[in-house]
Each structure stands twice: as C-alpha cells, then as structure tokens.
Amino acid sequence: MKDHLMSDHTANPLPKLHNAAWPGVVGKGPDSEPPIDLDTMLDLTAAAEVDGIKFDGTDLFLFDPHVSIDSSDDDLKQLAEKVQSRNLVIGSVVAPVWPPTGGGSAMGSDEERGQFLEQVRKGCGIAKKLRELGVRPYGVVRIDSAAGPGEWIEDPEGNQAKIADTFKQAADIAADHGERLAAEGEICWGGMHSWKRMVQLLELVDRPDILGFQADMSHTLLYLMGYNAPEDRLLPEDFDWNDEATFDAAYKTLTDALRPWTIDFHVAQNDGTVHGTGSHDKTGRHCLPKDPNGKLDIVKRAGFWLRDENGNPTKKFQHICWDGCMFSNEVMMNPQTWNDILEAMINVRDAHGWS
C-alpha cells in the first residue's frame, strides 16, 4: 500500500514544499512566549515525514534571533551549511521593514522611508548571497507597508501614493540584486488591508516583473470578511459558512483579482477570526490544518490560487510554504503538528501541482 501511495504522490514534483521558520520568532518575545531558535525550527521541519515525503526547504525571517539582517558573509555560509546539512534549501525570505526591526513606514517621513528601503537593500543582498552559495534555488523577498490601517485612513489616496512610490524604489533595489519582491496582503498593513486596495497598490507600482503579491490563505480569508475595510467585504455580515455557493463566488472574485499578481503562496488555515500575540497586531488567526473550526477546505481553496481561469496550474512559483504564525510553542514543539501540516501540503500538491 505504501509503495502505491508514494508513486501517487511523486507524480507532481512541483511545487516544492517549504515550512516557514518565522513562527518561531513572530509574535514571540518579552511580552509573549520565548522565541524558538532557528536550529530547532529546522530540526522540526527536517524530521517531518509523510508516506516517505519530506519538506524540501524552509522560508526565513531575516531578523534576530534567527538570521541577523547584518549577517556577514561567514554568517551566511554557516547558515547555508546549517540548512544543507538537513537536506533542505532556502526559498523566500522576509525583509524586516517594520519600525521595531530597524525599518520604517513606507508612507512615513523621508527618513522612515529611507530606513524601509535600507532594510529592503540588506534583505535583497542576503537573498542574493544565499543564491550564490547554492542554498537558495528560488524564492522572493517579502515586504509590506510597515504601517497600520489606522494611520493610513487619515489620508487614503495620499498615503497610497506614498506607499506606491516607496515600493517603486524598493523594486529598483530588488532588480539591481536580481531579486523579486512579494507584498504580503494582510489586514494589519495600511494600504494592503483590503483586497481592492491591494490590487490598487500593485497597479500603482506597476512593476509586475519585480513586485508581485504574496497570497496567504489565512490572511486573504479576512479580505472576504471586510475586516478593517467593511466597504470592500465580499461575504455578507451574517454569512452562513455552510453556504458553499456564496463562498465560491466571493472567493472567485478575490482570487481572479489577485492571482495574476501572485508570485509567492502560503498554504494556511483560518477559523474566520483575528488574533495577535506579543507585539504583533491582530491579523488572520492561523489554525492547524485539521482544526475543526477551520473555515477553509484547504485543498479546494488552494486550487483557486494555484490554477488559472482555465483550470491550468499557473506555475508562477517553484515552491509553496506553510504559514503557522503565532502558534503556541507547545503546538510547535509537537512533531505531529508538522506531519499534519506536511500532509496538507502534499494533498495540495497532489491536487494542483505539476511536473
């Protein structure tokens, strides 16, 4: 039986399957649980196995205590060896563009925007070096606006234009490094907090060759519900989650608008609520793939992102990643967590992958 399963699974070798290391850091710290170090996150990732299939790689957050944004060449060599020794590769990396991590608001003062761009420059430099070291065969550099919707709403069009201008400069930096940027659509980022505003921002930047969209299944679910942008909600307020037809129609509107821009993809589950831990703002609550309160049929919904309007795989990225941000440490230290996640990823690839 197992041989049969393995032959079924290996029919689609692409996209490669990655785990994210940043849930060990994001939402952790002095006002929450302690961070989980990178070695432990890599060990948990490398140990997961389902039907003989393992994770192919990891996506990283370029910030302490995982990977310093000011890493030296020697630091990066050690990082590459650390990842390769576990038979993994590195895919997408997150630039620490937020004020608490040394960056600044993309719609802020000249100084703040300069700090934002400096973190993008450093992030792209690390990404390029990891590529040259042979440990990073694919992937993008992730950014967002590093500003909240509360400040953004004070001058929506003016702030949107500022963010677009900052992103254009960021795209120039990325192009100089041979990198691409993916803007993460999430309700906690000003100007990216609604699906309509996200599309508008991508169109204002208008650099589809360099700047695209990172679609996370947990965060984009909140777009449907109009959190932080009630005027753009796609599901009625009293929505019945058993009403598949209404959900399908709303999800199609969402994915048709953002899929053409999508160059990085996170498989995730969400229970339709918001959540924040530590210093992290409230955003879509990531749930385990088998959470009984999960609102997403993961495999079905992933197909809306991974296949075009004709039902063919878009093939716009070589890997997909699981994001389980703000899971408790107890959950993350349980090996079964990662096997369940890997199983969900394999199911997505079996259904929508390619060779």
mmCIF file of C-alpha atoms in Angstrom:
data_model
loop_
_atom_site.group_PDB
_atom_site.id
_atom_site.type_symbol
_atom_site.label_atom_id
_atom_site.label_comp_id
_atom_site.label_asym_id
_atom_site.label_seq_id
_atom_site.Cartn_x
_atom_site.Cartn_y
_atom_site.Cartn_z
ATOM 1 C CA MET A 1 0.000 0.000 0.000
ATOM 2 C CA LYS A 2 2.782 2.406 0.934
ATOM 3 C CA ASP A 3 4.574 1.944 -2.419
ATOM 4 C CA HIS A 4 1.333 2.703 -4.192
ATOM 5 C CA LEU A 5 0.891 5.891 -2.131
ATOM 6 C CA MET A 6 4.411 7.018 -2.829
ATOM 7 C CA SER A 7 4.030 6.558 -6.585
ATOM 8 C CA ASP A 8 0.791 8.574 -6.448
ATOM 9 C CA HIS A 9 2.439 11.368 -4.516
ATOM 10 C CA THR A 10 5.532 11.667 -6.678
ATOM 11 C CA ALA A 11 3.509 12.272 -9.844
ATOM 12 C CA ASN A 12 3.836 16.019 -9.137
ATOM 13 C CA PRO A 13 7.326 17.017 -8.024
ATOM 14 C CA LEU A 14 6.423 20.723 -8.216
ATOM 15 C CA PRO A 15 5.828 22.977 -6.448
ATOM 16 C CA LYS A 16 8.430 22.180 -3.793
ATOM 17 C CA LEU A 17 7.103 22.110 -0.211
ATOM 18 C CA HIS A 18 8.506 24.504 2.384
ATOM 19 C CA ASN A 19 7.929 25.178 6.043
ATOM 20 C CA ALA A 20 8.355 28.677 7.486
ATOM 21 C CA ALA A 21 10.864 29.295 10.261
ATOM 22 C CA TRP A 22 9.421 32.667 11.344
ATOM 23 C CA PRO A 23 6.606 31.249 13.522
ATOM 24 C CA GLY A 24 9.461 30.642 15.955
ATOM 25 C CA VAL A 25 10.014 34.418 16.176
ATOM 26 C CA VAL A 26 6.902 36.353 15.105
ATOM 27 C CA GLY A 27 4.589 37.201 17.997
ATOM 28 C CA LYS A 28 7.201 35.864 20.439
ATOM 29 C CA GLY A 29 9.406 37.767 22.843
ATOM 30 C CA PRO A 30 9.277 39.628 26.178
ATOM 31 C CA ASP A 31 5.512 40.259 26.026
ATOM 32 C CA SER A 32 4.683 36.718 24.876
ATOM 33 C CA GLU A 33 6.347 33.280 24.800
ATOM 34 C CA PRO A 34 10.106 32.958 24.253
ATOM 35 C CA PRO A 35 11.258 32.567 20.635
ATOM 36 C CA ILE A 36 12.097 29.113 19.273
ATOM 37 C CA ASP A 37 15.621 29.163 17.828
ATOM 38 C CA LEU A 38 16.330 28.527 14.147
ATOM 39 C CA ASP A 39 18.121 25.210 14.725
ATOM 40 C CA THR A 40 15.054 23.820 16.485
ATOM 41 C CA MET A 41 12.714 25.065 13.734
ATOM 42 C CA LEU A 42 14.968 23.466 11.106
ATOM 43 C CA ASP A 43 15.125 20.199 13.078
ATOM 44 C CA LEU A 44 11.324 20.057 13.388
ATOM 45 C CA THR A 45 10.999 20.741 9.645
ATOM 46 C CA ALA A 46 13.602 18.152 8.652
ATOM 47 C CA ALA A 47 12.076 15.484 10.903
ATOM 48 C CA ALA A 48 8.557 15.664 9.439
ATOM 49 C CA GLU A 49 7.709 12.824 7.060
ATOM 50 C CA VAL A 50 4.506 11.520 5.464
ATOM 51 C CA ASP A 51 4.473 8.463 3.162
ATOM 52 C CA GLY A 52 8.214 8.847 2.642
ATOM 53 C CA ILE A 53 7.856 12.505 1.591
ATOM 54 C CA LYS A 54 9.649 15.265 3.488
ATOM 55 C CA PHE A 55 9.788 19.047 3.357
ATOM 56 C CA ASP A 56 12.059 20.360 0.611
ATOM 57 C CA GLY A 57 13.026 23.589 2.301
ATOM 58 C CA THR A 58 12.351 26.499 4.611
ATOM 59 C CA ASP A 59 11.436 30.178 4.253
ATOM 60 C CA LEU A 60 13.227 32.577 6.604
ATOM 61 C CA PHE A 61 12.781 35.814 8.556
ATOM 62 C CA LEU A 62 15.908 37.975 8.240
ATOM 63 C CA PHE A 63 15.965 39.167 11.817
ATOM 64 C CA ASP A 64 17.418 38.166 15.182
ATOM 65 C CA PRO A 65 17.425 35.698 16.783
ATOM 66 C CA HIS A 66 17.096 33.684 13.547
ATOM 67 C CA VAL A 67 19.136 35.447 10.833
ATOM 68 C CA SER A 68 20.631 38.871 11.502
ATOM 69 C CA ILE A 69 19.880 41.431 8.781
ATOM 70 C CA ASP A 70 23.527 42.462 9.244
ATOM 71 C CA SER A 71 24.873 38.928 8.735
ATOM 72 C CA SER A 72 28.459 38.707 7.481
ATOM 73 C CA ASP A 73 29.485 36.504 4.553
ATOM 74 C CA ASP A 74 30.782 33.962 7.084
ATOM 75 C CA ASP A 75 27.456 34.047 8.950
ATOM 76 C CA LEU A 76 25.627 33.314 5.696
ATOM 77 C CA LYS A 77 27.996 30.453 4.828
ATOM 78 C CA GLN A 78 27.281 28.921 8.227
ATOM 79 C CA LEU A 79 23.551 29.426 7.644
ATOM 80 C CA ALA A 80 23.785 27.703 4.251
ATOM 81 C CA GLU A 81 25.655 24.751 5.772
ATOM 82 C CA LYS A 82 23.170 24.543 8.638
ATOM 83 C CA VAL A 83 20.261 24.284 6.162
ATOM 84 C CA GLN A 84 22.002 21.981 3.667
ATOM 85 C CA SER A 85 23.137 19.590 6.409
ATOM 86 C CA ARG A 86 19.437 18.874 6.993
ATOM 87 C CA ASN A 87 18.797 18.260 3.274
ATOM 88 C CA LEU A 88 16.809 21.481 2.976
ATOM 89 C CA VAL A 89 17.062 24.605 0.834
ATOM 90 C CA ILE A 90 16.032 28.225 1.459
ATOM 91 C CA GLY A 91 13.199 29.785 -0.540
ATOM 92 C CA SER A 92 11.586 33.136 0.211
ATOM 93 C CA VAL A 93 12.977 35.484 2.854
ATOM 94 C CA VAL A 94 11.281 38.268 4.810
ATOM 95 C CA ALA A 95 12.936 41.696 4.952
ATOM 96 C CA PRO A 96 12.494 43.308 8.429
ATOM 97 C CA VAL A 97 10.940 46.542 7.152
ATOM 98 C CA TRP A 98 8.986 47.486 10.311
ATOM 99 C CA PRO A 99 9.998 50.272 12.723
ATOM 100 C CA PRO A 100 10.675 47.878 15.674
ATOM 101 C CA THR A 101 13.085 45.861 13.486
ATOM 102 C CA GLY A 102 15.078 48.800 12.129
ATOM 103 C CA GLY A 103 12.842 49.723 9.205
ATOM 104 C CA GLY A 104 10.225 52.441 8.863
ATOM 105 C CA SER A 105 6.775 53.147 7.484
ATOM 106 C CA ALA A 106 6.547 53.030 3.681
ATOM 107 C CA MET A 107 4.206 56.059 3.901
ATOM 108 C CA GLY A 108 6.184 57.879 6.583
ATOM 109 C CA SER A 109 8.731 60.699 6.542
ATOM 110 C CA ASP A 110 11.683 60.684 4.140
ATOM 111 C CA GLU A 111 13.806 59.305 6.972
ATOM 112 C CA GLU A 112 11.339 56.480 7.741
ATOM 113 C CA ARG A 113 11.009 55.564 4.090
ATOM 114 C CA GLY A 114 14.796 55.580 3.832
ATOM 115 C CA GLN A 115 15.001 53.110 6.715
ATOM 116 C CA PHE A 116 12.396 50.918 4.982
ATOM 117 C CA LEU A 117 14.433 50.918 1.763
ATOM 118 C CA GLU A 118 17.692 50.223 3.608
ATOM 119 C CA GLN A 119 16.166 47.041 5.085
ATOM 120 C CA VAL A 120 14.971 46.021 1.607
ATOM 121 C CA ARG A 121 18.524 46.619 0.320
ATOM 122 C CA LYS A 122 20.045 44.498 3.080
ATOM 123 C CA GLY A 123 17.402 41.786 2.617
ATOM 124 C CA CYS A 124 17.993 41.589 -1.131
ATOM 125 C CA GLY A 125 21.751 41.474 -0.507
ATOM 126 C CA ILE A 126 21.365 38.464 1.789
ATOM 127 C CA ALA A 127 18.939 36.798 -0.633
ATOM 128 C CA LYS A 128 21.408 37.215 -3.491
ATOM 129 C CA LYS A 129 24.323 35.848 -1.442
ATOM 130 C CA LEU A 130 22.295 32.802 -0.404
ATOM 131 C CA ARG A 131 21.533 32.226 -4.083
ATOM 132 C CA GLU A 132 25.241 32.459 -4.915
ATOM 133 C CA LEU A 133 26.035 29.984 -2.123
ATOM 134 C CA GLY A 134 23.777 27.454 -3.881
ATOM 135 C CA VAL A 135 21.354 27.072 -0.962
ATOM 136 C CA ARG A 136 18.547 29.206 -2.429
ATOM 137 C CA PRO A 137 17.437 27.982 -5.858
ATOM 138 C CA TYR A 138 14.199 30.020 -5.942
ATOM 139 C CA GLY A 139 12.014 32.338 -3.875
ATOM 140 C CA VAL A 140 11.347 36.043 -3.378
ATOM 141 C CA VAL A 141 11.937 38.786 -0.791
ATOM 142 C CA ARG A 142 8.795 39.632 1.155
ATOM 143 C CA ILE A 143 7.747 43.139 2.169
ATOM 144 C CA ASP A 144 4.642 45.034 3.292
ATOM 145 C CA SER A 145 3.842 48.687 4.014
ATOM 146 C CA ALA A 146 5.079 48.609 7.653
ATOM 147 C CA ALA A 147 2.202 50.958 8.552
ATOM 148 C CA GLY A 148 -1.160 50.392 10.186
ATOM 149 C CA PRO A 149 -4.615 50.917 8.633
ATOM 150 C CA GLY A 150 -5.429 53.434 11.399
ATOM 151 C CA GLU A 151 -2.747 55.865 10.213
ATOM 152 C CA TRP A 152 -3.403 55.091 6.547
ATOM 153 C CA ILE A 153 -7.097 56.060 6.760
ATOM 154 C CA GLU A 154 -6.166 59.648 7.704
ATOM 155 C CA ASP A 155 -5.256 60.276 4.034
ATOM 156 C CA PRO A 156 -6.085 57.188 1.976
ATOM 157 C CA GLU A 157 -5.128 58.385 -1.504
ATOM 158 C CA GLY A 158 -2.099 60.404 -0.365
ATOM 159 C CA ASN A 159 -0.777 57.529 1.720
ATOM 160 C CA GLN A 160 -1.448 55.024 -1.058
ATOM 161 C CA ALA A 161 0.598 57.157 -3.462
ATOM 162 C CA LYS A 162 3.441 57.357 -0.923
ATOM 163 C CA ILE A 163 3.499 53.599 -0.375
ATOM 164 C CA ALA A 164 3.484 53.029 -4.150
ATOM 165 C CA ASP A 165 6.422 55.430 -4.558
ATOM 166 C CA THR A 166 8.382 53.650 -1.801
ATOM 167 C CA PHE A 167 7.590 50.265 -3.362
ATOM 168 C CA LYS A 168 8.781 51.520 -6.775
ATOM 169 C CA GLN A 169 12.125 52.443 -5.230
ATOM 170 C CA ALA A 170 12.195 49.054 -3.486
ATOM 171 C CA ALA A 171 11.563 47.378 -6.853
ATOM 172 C CA ASP A 172 14.593 49.195 -8.326
ATOM 173 C CA ILE A 173 16.724 47.887 -5.429
ATOM 174 C CA ALA A 174 15.424 44.339 -5.932
ATOM 175 C CA ALA A 175 16.082 44.488 -9.692
ATOM 176 C CA ASP A 176 19.684 45.565 -9.021
ATOM 177 C CA HIS A 177 20.107 42.376 -6.974
ATOM 178 C CA GLY A 178 18.317 40.104 -9.433
ATOM 179 C CA GLU A 179 15.531 39.612 -6.889
ATOM 180 C CA ARG A 180 11.738 39.958 -6.879
ATOM 181 C CA LEU A 181 9.567 41.374 -4.102
ATOM 182 C CA ALA A 182 6.259 39.962 -2.884
ATOM 183 C CA ALA A 183 3.926 42.280 -0.964
ATOM 184 C CA GLU A 184 2.053 40.352 1.704
ATOM 185 C CA GLY A 185 -1.640 41.148 1.681
ATOM 186 C CA GLU A 186 -2.734 41.267 5.294
ATOM 187 C CA ILE A 187 -5.428 43.270 7.093
ATOM 188 C CA CYS A 188 -2.924 44.767 9.552
ATOM 189 C CA TRP A 189 -0.927 46.634 6.872
ATOM 190 C CA GLY A 190 -2.183 50.044 5.752
ATOM 191 C CA GLY A 191 -2.965 50.269 2.044
ATOM 192 C CA MET A 192 -2.904 46.454 1.833
ATOM 193 C CA HIS A 193 -5.697 45.848 4.353
ATOM 194 C CA SER A 194 -8.398 45.292 1.707
ATOM 195 C CA TRP A 195 -8.314 43.262 -1.483
ATOM 196 C CA LYS A 196 -9.322 46.279 -3.542
ATOM 197 C CA ARG A 197 -6.633 48.495 -2.034
ATOM 198 C CA MET A 198 -4.083 45.709 -2.502
ATOM 199 C CA VAL A 199 -4.874 45.486 -6.215
ATOM 200 C CA GLN A 200 -4.787 49.295 -6.476
ATOM 201 C CA LEU A 201 -1.332 49.387 -4.861
ATOM 202 C CA LEU A 202 0.067 46.722 -7.190
ATOM 203 C CA GLU A 203 -1.327 48.627 -10.174
ATOM 204 C CA LEU A 204 0.102 51.950 -8.946
ATOM 205 C CA VAL A 205 3.576 50.408 -8.626
ATOM 206 C CA ASP A 206 3.088 48.682 -11.993
ATOM 207 C CA ARG A 207 6.251 46.566 -11.887
ATOM 208 C CA PRO A 208 4.777 43.080 -12.400
ATOM 209 C CA ASP A 209 8.214 41.784 -13.406
ATOM 210 C CA ILE A 210 9.652 42.708 -9.985
ATOM 211 C CA LEU A 211 6.855 43.377 -7.473
ATOM 212 C CA GLY A 212 4.058 40.862 -7.048
ATOM 213 C CA PHE A 213 1.663 39.585 -4.403
ATOM 214 C CA GLN A 214 2.162 37.049 -1.649
ATOM 215 C CA ALA A 215 -1.142 35.252 -1.094
ATOM 216 C CA ASP A 216 -1.572 33.658 2.318
ATOM 217 C CA MET A 217 -4.762 31.580 2.629
ATOM 218 C CA SER A 218 -5.305 32.663 6.238
ATOM 219 C CA HIS A 219 -4.884 36.398 5.626
ATOM 220 C CA THR A 220 -6.819 36.571 2.370
ATOM 221 C CA LEU A 221 -9.830 34.898 4.016
ATOM 222 C CA LEU A 222 -10.137 38.034 6.152
ATOM 223 C CA TYR A 223 -10.333 40.128 2.952
ATOM 224 C CA LEU A 224 -13.634 38.385 2.193
ATOM 225 C CA MET A 225 -14.988 39.424 5.576
ATOM 226 C CA GLY A 226 -14.022 43.079 5.262
ATOM 227 C CA TYR A 227 -12.008 43.268 8.492
ATOM 228 C CA ASN A 228 -10.523 46.804 8.593
ATOM 229 C CA ALA A 229 -12.289 47.591 5.271
ATOM 230 C CA PRO A 230 -16.038 46.905 5.632
ATOM 231 C CA GLU A 231 -16.722 48.750 2.366
ATOM 232 C CA ASP A 232 -14.798 46.050 0.468
ATOM 233 C CA ARG A 233 -16.206 42.924 2.110
ATOM 234 C CA LEU A 234 -17.282 40.153 -0.279
ATOM 235 C CA LEU A 235 -19.301 37.991 2.129
ATOM 236 C CA PRO A 236 -22.486 39.225 3.842
ATOM 237 C CA GLU A 237 -22.200 40.113 7.540
ATOM 238 C CA ASP A 238 -24.468 37.261 8.621
ATOM 239 C CA PHE A 239 -22.730 34.781 6.315
ATOM 240 C CA ASP A 240 -23.588 31.117 6.818
ATOM 241 C CA TRP A 241 -20.328 29.180 6.400
ATOM 242 C CA ASN A 242 -22.276 26.224 5.026
ATOM 243 C CA ASP A 243 -23.348 28.301 2.014
ATOM 244 C CA GLU A 244 -20.735 26.970 -0.392
ATOM 245 C CA ALA A 245 -22.114 28.710 -3.487
ATOM 246 C CA THR A 246 -21.910 32.198 -1.958
ATOM 247 C CA PHE A 247 -18.422 31.475 -0.648
ATOM 248 C CA ASP A 248 -17.285 30.160 -4.051
ATOM 249 C CA ALA A 249 -18.499 33.309 -5.797
ATOM 250 C CA ALA A 250 -16.774 35.607 -3.292
ATOM 251 C CA TYR A 251 -13.556 33.580 -3.384
ATOM 252 C CA LYS A 252 -13.551 33.663 -7.183
ATOM 253 C CA THR A 253 -13.836 37.472 -7.163
ATOM 254 C CA LEU A 254 -10.940 37.683 -4.721
ATOM 255 C CA THR A 255 -8.628 35.234 -6.475
ATOM 256 C CA ASP A 256 -9.412 36.473 -10.007
ATOM 257 C CA ALA A 257 -8.293 39.957 -8.895
ATOM 258 C CA LEU A 258 -5.093 38.928 -7.081
ATOM 259 C CA ARG A 259 -3.996 35.677 -8.724
ATOM 260 C CA PRO A 260 -2.437 37.414 -11.775
ATOM 261 C CA TRP A 261 -0.110 39.231 -9.352
ATOM 262 C CA THR A 262 0.632 36.235 -7.093
ATOM 263 C CA ILE A 263 4.288 35.142 -7.096
ATOM 264 C CA ASP A 264 4.521 33.595 -3.599
ATOM 265 C CA PHE A 265 1.950 31.391 -1.892
ATOM 266 C CA HIS A 266 1.241 30.287 1.674
ATOM 267 C CA VAL A 267 -0.952 27.319 2.442
ATOM 268 C CA ALA A 268 -2.750 28.007 5.747
ATOM 269 C CA GLN A 269 -5.985 27.523 7.693
ATOM 270 C CA ASN A 270 -8.111 30.173 9.434
ATOM 271 C CA ASP A 271 -11.192 29.989 11.674
ATOM 272 C CA GLY A 272 -12.575 33.323 10.467
ATOM 273 C CA THR A 273 -11.273 35.322 13.441
ATOM 274 C CA VAL A 274 -8.403 37.716 14.095
ATOM 275 C CA HIS A 275 -5.559 37.107 16.521
ATOM 276 C CA GLY A 276 -2.377 38.780 17.731
ATOM 277 C CA THR A 277 0.331 37.834 20.235
ATOM 278 C CA GLY A 278 3.288 39.729 21.609
ATOM 279 C CA SER A 279 3.807 42.957 19.696
ATOM 280 C CA HIS A 280 2.086 41.631 16.556
ATOM 281 C CA ASP A 281 -1.146 43.389 15.515
ATOM 282 C CA LYS A 282 -4.334 41.397 15.172
ATOM 283 C CA THR A 283 -4.486 39.630 11.825
ATOM 284 C CA GLY A 284 -5.951 36.408 10.417
ATOM 285 C CA ARG A 285 -5.774 33.639 13.014
ATOM 286 C CA HIS A 286 -3.667 30.778 11.709
ATOM 287 C CA CYS A 287 -5.069 27.389 12.683
ATOM 288 C CA LEU A 288 -3.804 23.849 12.406
ATOM 289 C CA PRO A 289 -4.867 22.160 9.151
ATOM 290 C CA LYS A 290 -7.223 19.774 10.969
ATOM 291 C CA ASP A 291 -8.736 22.430 13.286
ATOM 292 C CA PRO A 292 -12.484 21.642 13.471
ATOM 293 C CA ASN A 293 -13.216 25.389 13.420
ATOM 294 C CA GLY A 294 -11.200 25.951 10.228
ATOM 295 C CA LYS A 295 -13.295 27.697 7.578
ATOM 296 C CA LEU A 296 -11.211 26.660 4.566
ATOM 297 C CA ASP A 297 -11.317 23.471 2.551
ATOM 298 C CA ILE A 298 -7.539 23.799 2.148
ATOM 299 C CA VAL A 299 -7.126 21.708 -0.995
ATOM 300 C CA LYS A 300 -10.137 23.178 -2.786
ATOM 301 C CA ARG A 301 -9.303 26.798 -1.914
ATOM 302 C CA ALA A 302 -5.618 26.416 -2.794
ATOM 303 C CA GLY A 303 -6.754 25.496 -6.286
ATOM 304 C CA PHE A 304 -8.349 28.931 -6.751
ATOM 305 C CA TRP A 305 -4.869 30.431 -6.319
ATOM 306 C CA LEU A 306 -2.732 27.757 -7.983
ATOM 307 C CA ARG A 307 -4.849 27.309 -11.135
ATOM 308 C CA ASP A 308 -5.787 29.968 -13.688
ATOM 309 C CA GLU A 309 -9.273 30.745 -15.017
ATOM 310 C CA ASN A 310 -8.944 27.802 -17.450
ATOM 311 C CA GLY A 311 -8.035 25.373 -14.678
ATOM 312 C CA ASN A 312 -4.342 25.094 -15.593
ATOM 313 C CA PRO A 313 -1.575 25.444 -12.974
ATOM 314 C CA THR A 314 -0.179 28.987 -13.103
ATOM 315 C CA LYS A 315 3.382 27.731 -12.397
ATOM 316 C CA LYS A 316 4.320 31.240 -11.220
ATOM 317 C CA PHE A 317 6.474 29.973 -8.348
ATOM 318 C CA GLN A 318 8.582 26.890 -7.734
ATOM 319 C CA HIS A 319 7.633 26.368 -4.109
ATOM 320 C CA ILE A 320 4.759 26.878 -1.701
ATOM 321 C CA CYS A 321 5.118 27.447 2.030
ATOM 322 C CA TRP A 322 3.082 26.694 5.140
ATOM 323 C CA ASP A 323 2.498 29.651 7.463
ATOM 324 C CA GLY A 324 1.502 28.898 11.061
ATOM 325 C CA CYS A 325 2.242 32.290 12.541
ATOM 326 C CA MET A 326 1.543 32.794 16.243
ATOM 327 C CA PHE A 327 1.024 29.126 17.047
ATOM 328 C CA SER A 328 1.877 28.448 20.682
ATOM 329 C CA ASN A 329 5.283 26.959 21.460
ATOM 330 C CA GLU A 330 3.589 23.853 22.820
ATOM 331 C CA VAL A 331 1.927 23.280 19.453
ATOM 332 C CA MET A 332 5.137 23.962 17.542
ATOM 333 C CA MET A 333 7.268 21.620 19.641
ATOM 334 C CA ASN A 334 4.901 18.712 18.907
ATOM 335 C CA PRO A 335 6.257 16.693 15.929
ATOM 336 C CA GLN A 336 2.711 15.657 14.947
ATOM 337 C CA THR A 337 1.966 19.313 14.163
ATOM 338 C CA TRP A 338 4.482 19.278 11.322
ATOM 339 C CA ASN A 339 3.410 15.897 9.984
ATOM 340 C CA ASP A 340 -0.195 17.133 9.765
ATOM 341 C CA ILE A 341 0.996 20.304 8.036
ATOM 342 C CA LEU A 342 3.196 18.366 5.611
ATOM 343 C CA GLU A 343 0.258 16.083 4.827
ATOM 344 C CA ALA A 344 -1.910 19.107 3.974
ATOM 345 C CA MET A 345 0.846 20.469 1.727
ATOM 346 C CA ILE A 346 1.228 17.122 -0.060
ATOM 347 C CA ASN A 347 -2.543 16.980 -0.625
ATOM 348 C CA VAL A 348 -2.431 20.462 -2.188
ATOM 349 C CA ARG A 349 0.418 19.440 -4.491
ATOM 350 C CA ASP A 350 -1.258 16.173 -5.449
ATOM 351 C CA ALA A 351 -4.353 18.117 -6.487
ATOM 352 C CA HIS A 352 -2.824 21.190 -8.132
ATOM 353 C CA GLY A 353 0.890 20.562 -8.725
ATOM 354 C CA TRP A 354 2.798 19.972 -11.919
ATOM 355 C CA SER A 355 5.886 18.229 -13.241
#
